[in-house]
Amino acid sequence: MNRLGIIGCVATAAFCASTANAAPPPERVAFTGGTILPIVGDRIENGTVLVERGVIVAIGGEVEIPYDAFEVDCTGLVIMPGMIHPHSSDGLDVANEALPVAPFLDVGDALDPSALFFENALREGITSVHVIQANNTVIGGVSRVVHPIGLSVSEMTARADVALKLSTSPRRGSDRMVQMAQLREAFLALDDAIAKLAEAKYEEKLKEDEKPMDVGPAEARERGMALLEDRDYDELHLNLVRLRRGELGAWIYAGAAMDVAPALRVARDQGFHEQTVLVIDGDAHLAAREIADAGVRVVLPSQLFHRERDPISGELIETFVPTVFHEAGVTFALQPNPSDSFAERFLNYQAALLVRHGVPRQVALESITINPATMMGMGDRVGSLEVGKDANILVLSGDPLDFNTRVESVYIDGALAYERESDTRLQELLRLQRRQDNGASGPARSNNSNNSNSNNNNNNNNDDSDDNDRARNGRNDANNRSNQE
Amino acid sequence: MNLRHQIRRFGAALACVAGAMLATDAHAQGQNRGDREQTIAIKADTVHLGNGETIENGVVLIVGGKIAGVGPGLAIPRGATVIEVERSSVTPGLIDAYARLERVDPFDAARRESGRGRLAEIVRRMHGDHETGAFACTCTGFDLCPAGHMHFEYEVDGVTCPLCAFPNHMPMEAASGLVSTASLTESSSEVVAHTSVLDSINLRGADFDRLAGGGVTTVFVSPDSAAVIGPRGAIVRTGGPVRGRVVEEQSAVQAAMNSDTFRFGPGNNPPFRGFVTNQTRRPNTRMGVTWVFRKAFYDSARHAEGLPVSGADTAPLAALDVLHRVRVGEVPLRVHARQKNDIESAFRMGREFGLSFTLLEATEAYELIDLLKDADATVVFGPIEADPTGPRRFTPEARRGRLGTFRELLDAGVRTALTAQDLRDENGLARQAMYAVWSGVSPGDALRAVTLTPAEILGIDDRVGSIEAGKDADLVVWSGEPLDPTSRPLLVLINGRVEVDRR
């Protein structure tokens, strides 16, 4: 459980209730005076973003502010589009079904709106989360993009039916031959089912028209195929049909370089090559050339370094994976690293690491905003600040690639979703409750230590929040007890 | 015959002398050409001295492996090698006063495949797979887990059982930083202050390369805290000629005032997890730990006076000799304690025997700021983690920790250094300082906590820890500001020699 994940259930409920019951957000909001990083387009100093009913209607240096617009003064602050988590199963109660082939599933059924993960995401400046099944699958269910705030799945959903999860790396306890056999079998079974369905459909039509069968089975299938509608398919097959038609994306997990070629082959053979995104891991960067040639986009592993020892010389080989893909000309998106203890959990820190290793700043910023947006098929709605896009806006205390920059507030569809000032749990973690924060500049630095004595005395208010934490995670709870016994 | 013999002997002697002369000559030349007399000038946009001060557009002058001078407009002598990188900054080499080294090399693919990976597979098949990657198993008496531990969660991909580091019980051929068969702490007694961790260190291990790559040039190699009073740590450099790396062979004695839930040797853990069996050791409770600690120091006084010592928990006499030296202040003491009650116990013991010590890790120090302030404590705090990783995440106190603790300690005037412990991915320790700034500490104070403060705590601030004329030239040239995530160590110099070069 992430301790940054904070507000706790009581606070969440109160928070959500307040957004739900309070007066509706103002129709027009103007963010004025800040430095705007629109990601697509040039940086604007002292610019204005005008939002109307949750959509950006104007952006620039000289925007006329309507008389009834609610003005958010961002002087001295930085405005950028909300960051996008491209690949997460953290919001799900269970990441994968035990069935190897389960394209009929929908992550919406397993999504927990009160998961601490979402609160964290919001606090860290993420406004869209692509919730998709984890990699321990052959064909997984259909994913959706959600805002990390809301009381129900439907309230959170920004776009349902985004993509299916496939994997060419073996499921746990399986091997590659079985994995690929199951994947092929799924599509063969689909072809078979469609053929039978088409034949039956044609027969049915003839029966309706009271005509005898006039053609052979192959021709009957052909003719029946044109008559098939969505409701004719059973749940087992419908999503795969939609995948082939291009209505769903294919996010294929390739956990090693050797799994890349099979993934690309499946995508090409089955005709969903266009909307394929590779989710890579391990040494898959060794296949960067192949991926570039195929024109496929990738989600990079959350651990951006790949380290390995040369089996002969014993030398440590350290590869910074994003550089490889950048040099190969592949479009990529970054993930936060949930196994890191701190900084790599922040998408903007991951992007900063790219800059450290020589990737251009613009590419780094795109890989946490517009790139994942286009991969999710939402390039027209999120990922940049442009006229006509959703008003998912971050107000930051400084440059996004500086680790000490703070997320001051987050707006989703033009409505305030997070405010650092009222983030009580964060205050508690930073031991700042009694300290007078001077707004935008965040926690006071140690040089004004004259006001620090006041917070030495309030040491006894942690127990409640701990209890909440435990109540929220049964497994950790069990561990706690066992550790203490 | 005799004459011939003599001639031959004379010839041999001549050859010897000549050889020796040649050798010294070559040696001297090597020194001349290499680091000994070489003058290096580093020019940088910012020079962080380590004591909190900063010089803009500074020059650091190195002569013969020592810092000869530092200043804004220093004249660069003729013939000096000039190192100048645009927009760079210079800091002293970072110092980790509490480095925990790996017993195994995490990047050894061959080992991963054949060893732990297979083991994980075996265990998983035995105990079932719960899809999430975690599963419950009870392997009390399971022969690969000799301590008879209960396993509650086992990370198949993370590879180590957090409760007993189960695969670590397998024999290991190559260690990354430390060579050891099972635990890092000698388990023949609960009081092993007479042993030294230096005997277990593999100075050529990959851990040191990783530390150096992250800008850390000096570390206190800490034993794990599986014994009540453990071995003596060692202070070593992370690079340079292996023979010159050891700064202090026999450094502080390290005690543990708690159950160590982090490094699971067969130590004083059992009371705090799983069953007490005939395989587990005493003590079994926190009371027991305190008692063993108290008895050891009590016995050391008796032993020093020539009185006999006896009883069930009597320590080896050699250890008592060392503890006597601790008691009279000749050998420094460090006490590892995380929970607030353990920290309180440590100070209670300290008062009882008049001991002063450095407090290690101190996760719950935010609860005891006043106590630490009044006791004039010295703390090596950390790591700062938003979400504890590895075995630490199974310790309730790590999850209770507060991100602002370090800032509060500094504000209260407690001398505190930062440690990354086992987190040594690139910039492990530098990232700790970055987190400190995130929590509201000034960059200067944060940098001091990973340079001069740990040097002072280790008692080596006359040699390292800051950029000052006369100190060893352990320096890091960063590609930008040291605590900026977009910059990294470009050059790491140890004793004036370039050990890491990423230009």
Coordinates of C-alpha atoms in Angstrom, one line a residue, chain A residues 71-424:
Chain A
E71 CA -10.8 32.9 -12.9
V72 CA -8.0 30.7 -11.5
D73 CA -5.0 32.8 -11.0
C74 CA -1.9 30.8 -11.9
T75 CA 0.7 33.6 -11.7
G76 CA 4.1 32.1 -11.2
L77 CA 2.8 28.6 -11.7
V78 CA 3.0 26.1 -14.6
I79 CA 0.0 24.7 -16.5
M80 CA 0.2 21.5 -18.4
P81 CA -2.2 18.7 -19.5
G82 CA -2.8 16.0 -17.0
M83 CA -0.4 13.1 -17.2
I84 CA -1.6 9.7 -18.4
H85 CA -1.0 6.3 -16.9
P86 CA -1.0 4.1 -19.9
H87 CA -1.1 0.7 -18.4
S88 CA -2.4 -0.2 -15.0
S89 CA -4.1 -3.1 -13.3
D90 CA -3.7 -1.5 -9.9
G91 CA -7.3 -0.3 -9.8
L92 CA -8.6 -3.8 -10.2
D93 CA -9.4 -6.1 -7.3
V94 CA -7.9 -9.0 -9.2
A95 CA -5.5 -8.4 -12.1
N96 CA -6.1 -11.5 -14.1
E97 CA -8.8 -14.2 -14.5
A98 CA -7.7 -17.8 -14.1
L99 CA -8.9 -18.5 -17.6
P100 CA -6.3 -18.2 -20.3
V101 CA -8.6 -16.9 -23.0
A102 CA -11.2 -14.5 -21.6
P103 CA -11.9 -11.7 -24.1
F104 CA -15.5 -11.4 -22.9
L105 CA -14.4 -9.8 -19.6
D106 CA -14.6 -6.1 -18.9
V107 CA -12.3 -4.4 -16.4
G108 CA -15.2 -2.1 -15.5
D109 CA -16.6 -5.0 -13.5
A110 CA -13.5 -5.4 -11.3
L111 CA -12.6 -1.7 -10.9
D112 CA -12.6 -0.4 -7.3
P113 CA -13.3 3.4 -7.3
S114 CA -12.1 3.6 -3.7
A115 CA -8.7 2.0 -4.4
L116 CA -6.0 4.1 -2.8
F117 CA -4.2 3.8 -6.1
F118 CA -6.5 6.3 -7.7
E119 CA -6.1 8.8 -5.0
N120 CA -2.3 8.5 -5.4
A121 CA -2.6 8.9 -9.1
L122 CA -4.5 12.1 -8.7
R123 CA -2.1 13.5 -6.1
E124 CA 0.8 12.7 -8.5
G125 CA -0.8 14.6 -11.4
I126 CA -2.4 11.7 -13.4
T127 CA -5.8 12.5 -14.8
S128 CA -6.4 9.5 -17.1
V129 CA -5.6 5.9 -16.1
H130 CA -5.8 3.2 -18.7
V131 CA -7.1 0.3 -16.6
I132 CA -6.2 -2.9 -18.3
Q133 CA -5.7 -6.5 -17.2
A134 CA -2.3 -7.6 -16.2
N135 CA 0.1 -9.7 -18.3
N136 CA -0.6 -13.1 -16.9
T137 CA -3.1 -14.0 -19.7
V138 CA -3.4 -15.2 -23.3
I139 CA -6.3 -13.0 -24.2
G140 CA -7.6 -10.8 -21.5
G141 CA -10.7 -8.7 -21.2
V142 CA -11.5 -5.3 -22.6
S143 CA -9.9 -2.2 -20.9
R144 CA -11.2 1.3 -20.2
V145 CA -9.8 4.7 -19.5
V146 CA -10.9 6.3 -16.2
H147 CA -10.4 9.5 -14.4
P148 CA -8.9 8.8 -11.0
I149 CA -11.9 10.3 -9.1
G150 CA -15.5 9.4 -8.8
L151 CA -17.9 7.3 -6.7
S152 CA -18.7 4.7 -9.3
V153 CA -17.1 3.1 -12.3
S154 CA -19.5 4.9 -14.7
E155 CA -18.7 8.2 -13.1
M156 CA -15.0 7.6 -13.5
T157 CA -15.1 6.3 -17.0
A158 CA -13.7 8.5 -19.7
R159 CA -13.8 5.9 -22.4
A160 CA -15.0 2.3 -22.2
D161 CA -14.0 -0.5 -24.6
V162 CA -10.5 0.7 -25.3
A163 CA -8.4 -2.4 -26.0
L164 CA -8.0 -6.1 -25.4
K165 CA -4.9 -7.4 -23.5
L166 CA -3.0 -10.2 -25.3
S167 CA 0.2 -11.8 -24.3
T168 CA 2.8 -13.8 -26.2
S169 CA 4.9 -14.4 -23.1
P170 CA 3.9 -17.5 -21.2
R171 CA 1.3 -17.3 -18.5
R172 CA 2.6 -18.2 -15.1
G173 CA 3.0 -22.0 -14.9
S174 CA 2.7 -22.3 -18.7
D175 CA 5.4 -22.2 -21.4
R176 CA 5.8 -20.5 -24.8
M177 CA 4.6 -23.3 -26.9
V178 CA 1.4 -23.7 -25.0
Q179 CA 0.9 -19.9 -24.9
M180 CA 1.2 -19.6 -28.7
A181 CA -1.0 -22.7 -29.2
Q182 CA -3.7 -21.2 -27.1
L183 CA -3.5 -17.9 -28.9
R184 CA -3.7 -19.5 -32.3
E185 CA -6.5 -21.8 -31.2
A186 CA -8.5 -18.9 -30.0
F187 CA -8.5 -17.3 -33.4
L188 CA -9.0 -20.6 -35.2
A189 CA -12.0 -21.3 -33.0
L190 CA -13.3 -17.8 -33.8
D191 CA -13.0 -18.5 -37.6
D192 CA -14.8 -21.8 -37.1
A193 CA -17.5 -20.2 -35.0
I194 CA -18.0 -17.4 -37.5
A195 CA -18.3 -19.8 -40.4
K196 CA -20.9 -21.9 -38.7
L197 CA -22.8 -18.9 -37.6
A198 CA -22.8 -17.5 -41.1
E199 CA -24.0 -20.7 -42.6
A200 CA -26.8 -20.9 -40.1
K201 CA -27.6 -17.3 -40.7
Y202 CA -28.0 -17.9 -44.4
E203 CA -30.1 -21.0 -43.9
E204 CA -32.3 -19.1 -41.5
K205 CA -32.8 -16.3 -44.1
L206 CA -33.7 -18.9 -46.7
K207 CA -36.2 -20.4 -44.3
E208 CA -37.7 -17.0 -43.6
D209 CA -38.0 -16.4 -47.4
E210 CA -39.3 -20.0 -47.7
K211 CA -36.7 -20.9 -50.2
P212 CA -34.7 -24.2 -50.5
M213 CA -30.9 -24.2 -50.0
D214 CA -29.6 -23.0 -53.4
V215 CA -25.8 -23.1 -52.9
G216 CA -23.0 -25.2 -51.5
P217 CA -21.8 -24.7 -47.9
A218 CA -18.8 -22.4 -48.9
E219 CA -21.0 -20.0 -50.8
A220 CA -23.6 -20.2 -48.1
R221 CA -21.0 -19.0 -45.6
E222 CA -19.9 -16.3 -47.8
R223 CA -23.5 -15.0 -48.3
G224 CA -24.3 -15.5 -44.6
M225 CA -21.2 -13.5 -43.6
A226 CA -22.7 -10.3 -45.0
L227 CA -25.9 -10.9 -43.0
L228 CA -24.2 -11.2 -39.6
E229 CA -24.8 -8.6 -37.0
D230 CA -23.2 -7.9 -33.6
R231 CA -26.1 -9.5 -31.7
D232 CA -25.5 -12.8 -33.6
Y233 CA -22.2 -13.4 -31.9
D234 CA -22.0 -14.8 -28.5
E235 CA -20.0 -13.0 -25.8
L236 CA -17.0 -15.3 -26.2
H237 CA -16.4 -14.0 -29.7
L238 CA -17.8 -10.6 -30.0
N239 CA -14.8 -8.7 -28.7
L240 CA -12.4 -10.7 -30.9
V241 CA -14.6 -9.8 -33.9
R242 CA -14.5 -6.1 -32.9
L243 CA -10.7 -6.4 -32.5
R244 CA -10.4 -7.6 -36.1
R245 CA -12.7 -4.8 -37.3
G246 CA -10.5 -2.3 -35.6
E247 CA -13.0 -1.2 -33.0
L248 CA -10.8 -2.3 -30.2
G249 CA -7.1 -1.8 -29.7
A250 CA -4.7 -4.8 -29.1
W251 CA -2.2 -4.3 -26.3
I252 CA 0.2 -7.2 -26.6
Y253 CA 2.5 -8.0 -23.8
A254 CA 6.0 -9.2 -24.9
G255 CA 8.1 -9.8 -21.8
A256 CA 11.2 -10.7 -23.7
A257 CA 12.9 -10.0 -27.0
M258 CA 11.9 -13.4 -28.2
D259 CA 8.2 -12.7 -27.7
V260 CA 8.2 -9.6 -29.9
A261 CA 8.2 -11.4 -33.3
P262 CA 5.3 -13.7 -32.4
A263 CA 3.4 -10.7 -31.1
L264 CA 3.9 -8.8 -34.4
R265 CA 3.1 -11.9 -36.4
V266 CA -0.2 -12.4 -34.6
A267 CA -1.1 -8.8 -35.1
R268 CA -0.4 -8.9 -38.8
D269 CA -2.1 -12.3 -39.4
Q270 CA -5.2 -11.3 -37.6
G271 CA -5.4 -7.9 -39.1
F272 CA -5.2 -5.7 -36.0
H273 CA -1.7 -4.5 -36.7
E274 CA -2.8 -0.9 -37.1
Q275 CA -4.1 -0.6 -33.6
T276 CA -1.5 -2.7 -31.8
V277 CA 0.5 -1.4 -28.9
L278 CA 3.3 -3.5 -27.5
V279 CA 3.7 -3.6 -23.7
I280 CA 7.3 -4.7 -23.3
D281 CA 9.5 -5.9 -20.5
G282 CA 12.8 -7.6 -19.9
D283 CA 15.2 -7.5 -22.8
A284 CA 12.6 -6.7 -25.4
H285 CA 14.5 -3.6 -26.3
L286 CA 16.8 -5.9 -28.2
A287 CA 14.0 -6.1 -30.7
A288 CA 13.7 -2.4 -31.1
R289 CA 14.6 -2.5 -34.8
E290 CA 11.9 -5.0 -35.5
I291 CA 9.3 -2.9 -33.6
A292 CA 10.4 0.2 -35.5
D293 CA 10.1 -1.5 -38.8
A294 CA 6.6 -2.8 -37.9
G295 CA 5.6 0.8 -37.0
V296 CA 4.1 -0.4 -33.7
R297 CA 4.1 1.8 -30.6
V298 CA 5.3 0.6 -27.2
V299 CA 4.7 1.0 -23.5
L300 CA 8.1 0.8 -21.8
P301 CA 8.8 -1.2 -18.7
S302 CA 8.4 0.6 -15.5
Q303 CA 12.0 -0.1 -14.6
L304 CA 13.7 2.0 -17.2
F305 CA 17.1 0.4 -16.8
H306 CA 17.8 -3.1 -18.0
R307 CA 20.7 -4.6 -16.1
E308 CA 22.4 -7.8 -17.0
R309 CA 25.6 -9.5 -16.4
D310 CA 27.6 -10.7 -19.4
P311 CA 27.6 -14.5 -18.8
I312 CA 31.1 -14.9 -20.1
S313 CA 33.0 -11.8 -18.9
G314 CA 30.9 -11.1 -15.9
E315 CA 30.7 -7.4 -16.9
L316 CA 27.6 -5.5 -15.8
I317 CA 25.7 -4.4 -18.9
E318 CA 23.4 -1.5 -18.2
T319 CA 21.0 -0.3 -20.8
F320 CA 18.7 2.7 -20.5
V321 CA 15.7 1.3 -22.4
P322 CA 14.1 4.6 -23.6
T323 CA 17.2 5.7 -25.4
V324 CA 17.2 2.6 -27.5
F325 CA 13.6 3.2 -28.6
H326 CA 14.1 6.9 -29.1
E327 CA 17.1 6.2 -31.3
A328 CA 15.1 3.5 -33.2
G329 CA 12.4 6.1 -33.9
V330 CA 9.7 4.2 -32.0
T331 CA 6.9 6.2 -30.3
F332 CA 6.7 5.2 -26.6
A333 CA 4.8 5.8 -23.4
L334 CA 6.2 5.6 -19.9
Q335 CA 4.7 3.9 -16.9
P336 CA 5.3 4.8 -13.2
N337 CA 7.3 2.2 -11.4
P338 CA 5.2 0.9 -8.5
S339 CA 8.1 -1.2 -7.2
D340 CA 10.2 1.8 -6.5
S341 CA 10.1 3.2 -3.0
F342 CA 9.6 6.8 -4.0
A343 CA 10.6 8.9 -7.0
E344 CA 9.9 6.5 -9.8
R345 CA 6.3 6.3 -8.8
F346 CA 6.0 9.7 -10.3
L347 CA 5.5 9.8 -14.1
N348 CA 7.3 13.2 -14.3
Y349 CA 10.3 11.8 -12.5
Q350 CA 10.4 9.0 -15.0
A351 CA 10.4 11.6 -17.8
A352 CA 13.2 13.5 -16.0
L353 CA 15.3 10.3 -16.1
L354 CA 14.9 10.3 -19.9
V355 CA 16.3 13.9 -20.1
R356 CA 19.1 12.8 -17.8
H357 CA 20.1 10.1 -20.3
G358 CA 20.0 12.4 -23.3
V359 CA 16.5 12.0 -24.7
P360 CA 15.1 15.4 -25.8
R361 CA 12.9 17.2 -23.3
Q362 CA 9.9 17.4 -25.6
V363 CA 10.0 13.6 -26.3
A364 CA 10.1 13.0 -22.6
L365 CA 7.1 15.2 -22.0
E366 CA 5.2 13.6 -24.9
S367 CA 5.8 10.1 -23.5
I368 CA 3.7 10.9 -20.4
T369 CA 1.0 12.9 -22.2
I370 CA 0.1 12.8 -25.9
N371 CA 1.8 9.5 -26.7
P372 CA -0.3 7.4 -24.3
A373 CA -3.3 9.4 -25.3
T374 CA -3.0 8.4 -29.0
M375 CA -2.2 4.8 -28.0
M376 CA -5.5 4.7 -26.2
G377 CA -7.3 6.2 -29.2
M378 CA -8.0 9.4 -27.2
G379 CA -5.5 11.6 -29.0
D380 CA -8.4 13.9 -29.9
R381 CA -9.6 14.3 -26.3
V382 CA -6.6 14.3 -23.9
G383 CA -2.8 14.5 -23.7
S384 CA -2.4 18.1 -24.7
L385 CA -3.8 21.5 -24.1
E386 CA -5.6 22.3 -27.4
V387 CA -8.9 23.8 -28.4
G388 CA -11.6 21.2 -28.4
K389 CA -9.9 18.9 -25.9
D390 CA -11.0 17.9 -22.4
A391 CA -9.9 20.3 -19.8
N392 CA -7.7 17.9 -17.8
I393 CA -5.3 20.5 -16.4
L394 CA -2.5 20.4 -13.9
V395 CA -1.4 23.4 -12.0
L396 CA 2.2 22.9 -10.9
S397 CA 4.6 24.9 -8.8
G398 CA 7.3 24.7 -11.4
D399 CA 8.8 22.8 -14.2
P400 CA 7.3 19.2 -14.4
L401 CA 10.7 17.6 -14.8
D402 CA 12.0 19.1 -11.5
F403 CA 11.3 16.6 -8.7
N404 CA 10.6 19.3 -6.2
T405 CA 7.9 20.7 -8.3
R406 CA 4.5 20.2 -6.5
V407 CA 1.1 19.4 -8.0
E408 CA -0.8 22.4 -6.6
S409 CA -4.2 21.4 -8.1
V410 CA -5.7 19.1 -10.6
Y411 CA -8.8 19.9 -12.8
I412 CA -10.6 17.2 -14.6
D413 CA -13.1 18.2 -17.3
G414 CA -12.7 21.7 -15.9
A415 CA -13.7 20.9 -12.4
L416 CA -11.4 21.0 -9.4
A417 CA -10.4 17.4 -8.5
Y418 CA -7.4 17.9 -6.2
E419 CA -6.0 20.6 -4.2
R420 CA -2.7 20.3 -2.3
E421 CA -3.8 22.7 0.3
S422 CA -6.6 20.4 1.5
D423 CA -4.6 17.2 1.2
T424 CA -4.6 16.5 4.9

